[in-house]
């Protein structure tokens, strides 16, 4: 019973970590894209 709870908690934490990582990656990509757009508009 204890092992079952441990495994389910582990899966839940991994699942949430994956979601958080995806959100962070999307935010980074968004920031990089907006920076690139600003830089390209300055050089034009």
CSV table of C-alpha atoms in Angstrom, one decimal:
chain,number,residue,atom,x,y,z
A,1,UNK,CA,0.0,0.0,0.0
A,2,UNK,CA,2.8,2.4,0.9
A,3,UNK,CA,4.7,1.6,-2.3
A,4,UNK,CA,1.6,2.2,-4.3
A,5,UNK,CA,1.2,5.7,-2.8
A,6,UNK,CA,4.8,6.4,-3.4
A,7,UNK,CA,4.7,5.4,-7.1
A,8,UNK,CA,1.5,7.5,-7.7
A,9,UNK,CA,3.1,10.5,-6.0
A,10,UNK,CA,6.2,10.1,-8.1
A,11,UNK,CA,4.1,9.9,-11.3
A,12,UNK,CA,2.1,13.0,-10.3
A,13,UNK,CA,5.3,15.0,-9.6
A,14,UNK,CA,6.9,14.0,-12.9
A,15,UNK,CA,3.7,14.9,-14.7
A,16,UNK,CA,3.5,18.4,-13.1
A,17,UNK,CA,7.3,18.9,-13.7
A,18,UNK,CA,6.7,18.1,-17.4
A,19,UNK,CA,3.9,20.6,-17.6
A,20,UNK,CA,5.9,23.3,-15.8
A,21,UNK,CA,8.9,22.7,-18.1
A,22,UNK,CA,6.7,23.0,-21.2
A,23,UNK,CA,5.3,26.3,-19.9
A,24,UNK,CA,8.8,27.6,-19.2
A,25,UNK,CA,10.0,26.6,-22.6
A,26,UNK,CA,7.0,28.3,-24.3
A,27,UNK,CA,7.7,31.5,-22.3
A,28,UNK,CA,11.4,31.4,-23.3
A,29,UNK,CA,10.5,30.9,-27.0
A,30,UNK,CA,8.1,33.8,-26.8
A,31,UNK,CA,10.7,36.1,-25.2
A,32,UNK,CA,13.3,35.1,-27.8
A,33,UNK,CA,10.9,35.6,-30.7
A,34,UNK,CA,9.9,39.1,-29.4
A,35,UNK,CA,13.6,40.0,-28.9
A,36,UNK,CA,14.4,38.8,-32.4
A,37,UNK,CA,11.5,40.9,-33.9
A,38,UNK,CA,12.7,44.0,-31.9
A,39,UNK,CA,16.3,43.5,-33.1
A,40,UNK,CA,15.3,43.0,-36.7
A,41,UNK,CA,13.1,46.1,-36.6
A,42,UNK,CA,16.1,48.1,-35.3
A,43,UNK,CA,18.4,46.9,-38.0
A,44,UNK,CA,15.8,47.6,-40.8
